[in-house]
Amino acid sequence: CIIENMNNKVINEKLVVAPIETIIKVNENEVNALFPDIYNSLKIELYCPICKEKRVFTCVSHDKLGYDLNQSVSVRNKSVLTKSNMLIIYKFCCEFGHNFKMIMETLGQGELIKIGQFPSPMFLSNKINKDIFKILDEKEKQYYLLSVKSHNNNLNIASFLYLRRVFESLIEKAIKKTTTNFEGMKTKEKIKQLVKEGLLNDLLKNNGYNVLYTLLSDGVHNMTEEQCQEQYELLKSAVEIILEDEIYIRNLEKRKISIGNLLSNKNSEK
């Protein structure tokens, strides 16, 4: 994953939430953006996983390893354009004292690669939909987080594999609600029967569940890493919407029961 044309805003949210091994390209006019003379002039607005909302993170230090200390600061800074194997370690802090660190390595020819970050990029973005955790069991949560983590680490086929496991788990849960014998059926046949019995909601019409399953399976077996990367966010959103809709339906049923009980109690008081 290569990020170009940063418009002098080299260290920004786009880079921080990008996967490990993301490469950025800088030119001579952008070098100073890597090394601000005043640390706290470098600020990034990010999702803080501890505050659980957007915060402004301020750079409190940037350490350079592998540089010739006998050279002037300006010469050392410009050496990132030509030399490789130098490290830049950034430390940021939000206004509530929560930190994150990011490590960049020079590759020469004006390229730098992100080789490390803590917390992980996925925890500093809004890519994790924690609302759906209300309906996922522990194994499903693990699959979901592994899917997001794999995507952030450019392991895009793996991200499809784990996302498909979340989807398959939803199908297995629906199967437990019916007495139909599914022995010998393929997954697509199971899905058709479950939709027919109303055990999968009608959010995805026109054979949508099978289309989604086919796309996830194609990612695991037939697609390239690049193709999986391009389609991941769309398919992840589709799975999340199914879960969000299920949460809404469950909450609606609870409200109906509560209102029914309330009205029944009022009626008995007469």
Coordinates of C-alpha atoms in Angstrom, one line a residue:
C1 CA 0.0 0.0 0.0
I2 CA 1.7 3.2 -1.2
I3 CA 0.5 6.7 -0.2
E4 CA 1.6 9.5 -2.5
N5 CA 0.9 13.3 -2.9
M6 CA 0.7 14.0 0.8
N7 CA 0.6 17.8 0.1
N8 CA 3.2 18.5 2.8
K9 CA 1.0 16.8 5.4
V10 CA 3.1 13.7 5.7
I11 CA 2.4 12.6 9.2
N12 CA -1.4 12.6 9.4
E13 CA -4.4 10.6 10.2
K14 CA -4.3 8.8 6.8
L15 CA -0.8 7.5 7.6
V16 CA -1.6 6.6 11.2
V17 CA -4.6 4.4 10.4
A18 CA -2.9 2.9 7.3
P19 CA -1.6 -0.7 7.5
I20 CA 1.8 -1.6 8.7
E21 CA 4.2 -1.7 5.7
T22 CA 2.5 1.3 4.1
I23 CA 5.0 3.3 2.1
I24 CA 5.0 7.1 1.8
K25 CA 6.9 9.2 -0.7
V26 CA 8.3 12.6 0.2
N27 CA 10.1 15.2 -1.8
E28 CA 12.6 17.8 -0.8
N29 CA 9.9 20.3 0.0
E30 CA 8.1 17.9 2.3
V31 CA 11.1 16.8 4.4
N32 CA 10.5 19.4 7.1
A33 CA 7.0 18.0 7.6
L34 CA 8.7 14.9 9.0
F35 CA 10.8 16.8 11.5
P36 CA 8.9 19.9 12.9
D37 CA 11.3 22.2 14.8
I38 CA 8.6 22.5 17.5
Y39 CA 7.3 19.1 18.4
N40 CA 3.8 20.2 19.5
S41 CA 3.2 22.0 16.2
L42 CA 2.5 18.5 14.8
K43 CA -1.0 17.6 15.7
I44 CA -3.3 14.8 14.4
E45 CA -7.0 14.3 15.1
L46 CA -7.6 10.6 15.8
Y47 CA -10.0 8.2 17.4
C48 CA -8.7 7.5 20.9
P49 CA -9.4 3.9 21.9
I50 CA -9.3 4.8 25.6
C51 CA -11.4 8.0 25.5
K52 CA -13.6 6.2 22.9
E53 CA -14.0 9.4 20.8
K54 CA -12.0 11.7 18.6
R55 CA -9.1 13.5 20.3
V56 CA -6.3 15.8 19.1
F57 CA -2.9 14.0 19.5
T58 CA 0.2 16.2 19.8
C59 CA 3.7 15.1 18.9
V60 CA 5.8 15.1 22.1
S61 CA 9.0 13.6 20.6
H62 CA 10.5 12.2 17.4
D63 CA 13.8 10.3 17.7
K64 CA 16.1 9.6 14.8
L65 CA 18.3 6.5 14.8
G66 CA 21.1 5.8 12.3
Y67 CA 21.9 9.4 11.5
D68 CA 25.3 11.0 11.3
L69 CA 25.3 13.3 14.3
N70 CA 28.3 15.3 12.9
Q71 CA 26.1 16.6 10.1
S72 CA 23.9 19.7 10.5
V73 CA 20.2 19.2 11.3
S74 CA 19.1 20.3 7.8
V75 CA 21.5 17.9 6.1
R76 CA 20.5 15.0 8.5
N77 CA 16.8 15.7 7.7
K78 CA 17.4 15.7 4.0
S79 CA 19.3 12.4 4.2
V80 CA 15.9 10.6 4.4
L81 CA 15.6 11.2 0.7
T82 CA 18.7 9.2 -0.2
K83 CA 19.7 6.9 2.7
S84 CA 18.1 3.7 3.8
N85 CA 17.8 1.8 7.2
M86 CA 17.3 4.9 9.3
L87 CA 14.5 4.9 11.9
I88 CA 12.2 7.7 13.0
I89 CA 10.2 7.1 16.2
Y90 CA 7.3 9.4 16.8
K91 CA 5.4 9.6 20.1
F92 CA 2.1 11.4 20.3
C93 CA -0.2 12.1 23.3
C94 CA -3.8 13.2 23.5
E95 CA -5.0 15.9 25.9
F96 CA -5.9 13.2 28.4
G97 CA -2.5 11.7 28.4
H98 CA -3.1 8.6 26.2
N99 CA -0.1 7.8 24.0
F100 CA 0.6 6.2 20.7
K101 CA 4.0 5.5 18.9
M102 CA 4.8 5.0 15.3
I103 CA 8.1 3.9 13.7
M104 CA 9.1 4.8 10.1
E105 CA 12.1 3.4 8.3
T106 CA 13.8 5.1 5.3
L107 CA 14.1 3.1 2.1
G108 CA 16.0 5.7 0.0
Q109 CA 14.8 7.6 -3.0
G110 CA 12.4 9.6 -0.8
E111 CA 10.5 6.6 0.4
L112 CA 9.7 5.7 4.0
I113 CA 7.9 2.6 5.3
K114 CA 5.8 2.3 8.4
I115 CA 7.3 -0.7 10.3
G116 CA 5.6 -0.5 13.7
Q117 CA 2.9 1.2 15.7
F118 CA 1.3 0.9 19.1
P119 CA -1.7 0.8 19.5
S120 CA -2.4 -1.0 16.3
P121 CA -3.8 1.1 13.4
M122 CA -7.2 -0.5 13.7
F123 CA -7.7 0.8 17.2
L124 CA -6.9 4.4 16.1
S125 CA -9.6 4.4 13.4
N126 CA -13.3 3.9 13.4
K127 CA -13.1 0.7 11.5
I128 CA -14.1 -1.4 14.5
N129 CA -17.9 -1.4 14.9
K130 CA -18.2 -2.1 18.6
D131 CA -22.0 -1.8 18.4
I132 CA -22.2 -5.3 16.9
F133 CA -20.4 -6.8 19.8
K134 CA -23.8 -6.8 21.6
I135 CA -24.8 -9.7 19.4
L136 CA -21.5 -11.5 18.8
D137 CA -20.2 -14.3 21.0
E138 CA -16.6 -14.4 22.0
K139 CA -15.4 -16.5 19.1
E140 CA -17.3 -14.3 16.6
K141 CA -15.7 -11.2 18.2
Q142 CA -12.3 -12.8 17.8
Y143 CA -13.0 -13.5 14.1
Y144 CA -14.2 -10.0 13.5
L145 CA -11.2 -8.4 15.1
L146 CA -8.8 -10.8 13.3
S147 CA -10.5 -9.8 10.1
V148 CA -9.9 -6.1 10.7
K149 CA -6.4 -6.7 12.0
S150 CA -5.5 -8.8 8.9
H151 CA -6.8 -6.0 6.6
N152 CA -4.7 -3.4 8.5
N153 CA -1.7 -5.6 8.1
N154 CA -2.2 -6.1 4.3
L155 CA -3.2 -9.7 4.8
N156 CA -6.3 -9.2 2.7
I157 CA -7.1 -12.8 1.8
A158 CA -6.9 -13.6 5.5
S159 CA -9.3 -10.7 6.3
F160 CA -11.9 -12.3 4.0
L161 CA -11.4 -15.7 5.6
Y162 CA -12.1 -14.4 9.1
L163 CA -15.0 -12.2 7.9
R164 CA -16.5 -15.3 6.2
R165 CA -16.3 -17.2 9.5
V166 CA -18.4 -14.5 11.2
F167 CA -20.9 -14.9 8.4
E168 CA -20.9 -18.7 8.6
S169 CA -21.4 -18.4 12.4
L170 CA -24.6 -16.4 11.8
I171 CA -25.9 -19.1 9.5
E172 CA -25.1 -21.8 12.1
K173 CA -27.0 -19.9 14.8
A174 CA -30.0 -19.7 12.5
I175 CA -29.9 -23.4 11.8
K176 CA -30.2 -24.1 15.5
K177 CA -33.6 -22.4 15.5
T178 CA -35.2 -24.9 13.1
T179 CA -36.0 -28.6 13.0
T180 CA -35.1 -28.9 9.3
N181 CA -32.5 -31.5 8.5
F182 CA -29.6 -29.8 6.8
E183 CA -27.4 -32.9 6.6
G184 CA -25.6 -33.1 3.2
M185 CA -26.6 -29.6 2.2
K186 CA -24.1 -27.1 0.9
T187 CA -23.9 -23.7 2.6
K188 CA -25.8 -22.0 -0.3
E189 CA -28.6 -24.5 0.0
K190 CA -28.7 -24.0 3.8
I191 CA -29.0 -20.2 3.3
K192 CA -31.9 -20.6 0.8
Q193 CA -33.8 -22.8 3.2
L194 CA -33.2 -20.5 6.2
V195 CA -34.4 -17.5 4.1
K196 CA -37.5 -19.5 3.1
E197 CA -38.2 -20.2 6.8
G198 CA -37.8 -16.6 7.7
L199 CA -34.8 -17.3 10.0
L200 CA -32.6 -14.8 8.1
N201 CA -34.2 -11.4 7.9
D202 CA -35.1 -9.9 4.6
L203 CA -32.5 -7.2 4.7
L204 CA -30.6 -8.8 1.8
K205 CA -33.2 -9.5 -0.9
N206 CA -32.8 -11.2 -4.3
N207 CA -30.6 -14.0 -3.0
G208 CA -28.4 -11.4 -1.3
Y209 CA -27.1 -13.8 1.4
N210 CA -25.8 -16.2 -1.2
V211 CA -24.2 -13.4 -3.2
L212 CA -22.4 -12.2 -0.1
Y213 CA -21.2 -15.7 0.8
T214 CA -20.0 -16.3 -2.8
L215 CA -18.0 -13.0 -2.8
L216 CA -16.4 -13.9 0.6
S217 CA -15.5 -17.4 -0.7
D218 CA -14.1 -16.0 -3.9
G219 CA -11.8 -13.8 -1.8
V220 CA -10.5 -16.8 0.1
H221 CA -10.1 -19.1 -2.9
N222 CA -9.9 -17.1 -6.2
M223 CA -9.0 -13.4 -5.6
T224 CA -5.6 -11.7 -5.3
E225 CA -4.5 -9.7 -2.2
E226 CA -5.1 -6.5 -4.2
Q227 CA -8.7 -7.5 -5.2
C228 CA -9.5 -8.4 -1.7
Q229 CA -8.2 -5.1 -0.4
E230 CA -10.5 -3.2 -2.9
Q231 CA -13.6 -5.1 -1.9
Y232 CA -13.1 -5.6 1.8
E233 CA -14.7 -2.5 3.2
L234 CA -17.9 -3.1 1.2
L235 CA -18.3 -6.7 2.3
K236 CA -17.4 -5.9 5.9
S237 CA -20.1 -3.2 5.9
A238 CA -22.6 -5.7 4.5
V239 CA -22.0 -8.1 7.3
E240 CA -22.1 -5.3 9.9
I241 CA -25.4 -4.1 8.5
I242 CA -26.9 -7.6 8.9
L243 CA -25.8 -7.6 12.5
E244 CA -27.0 -4.1 13.2
D245 CA -30.4 -4.9 11.7
E246 CA -30.6 -8.0 13.9
I247 CA -29.9 -5.9 17.0
Y248 CA -32.6 -3.4 16.0
I249 CA -35.1 -6.3 15.5
R250 CA -34.3 -7.8 19.0
N251 CA -34.6 -4.4 20.6
L252 CA -37.9 -3.8 18.9
E253 CA -39.2 -7.1 20.2
K254 CA -38.1 -6.2 23.7
R255 CA -40.0 -2.9 23.5
K256 CA -43.1 -4.6 22.2
I257 CA -43.0 -7.0 25.2
S258 CA -42.4 -4.2 27.6
I259 CA -45.3 -2.1 26.2
G260 CA -47.5 -5.2 26.2
N261 CA -46.8 -5.9 29.8
L262 CA -47.3 -2.3 30.8
L263 CA -50.7 -2.1 29.0
S264 CA -51.7 -5.5 30.5
N265 CA -50.9 -4.3 34.0
K266 CA -52.9 -1.1 33.4
N267 CA -55.8 -3.1 32.2
S268 CA -55.8 -5.3 35.3
E269 CA -55.9 -2.3 37.6
K270 CA -59.3 -1.3 36.2

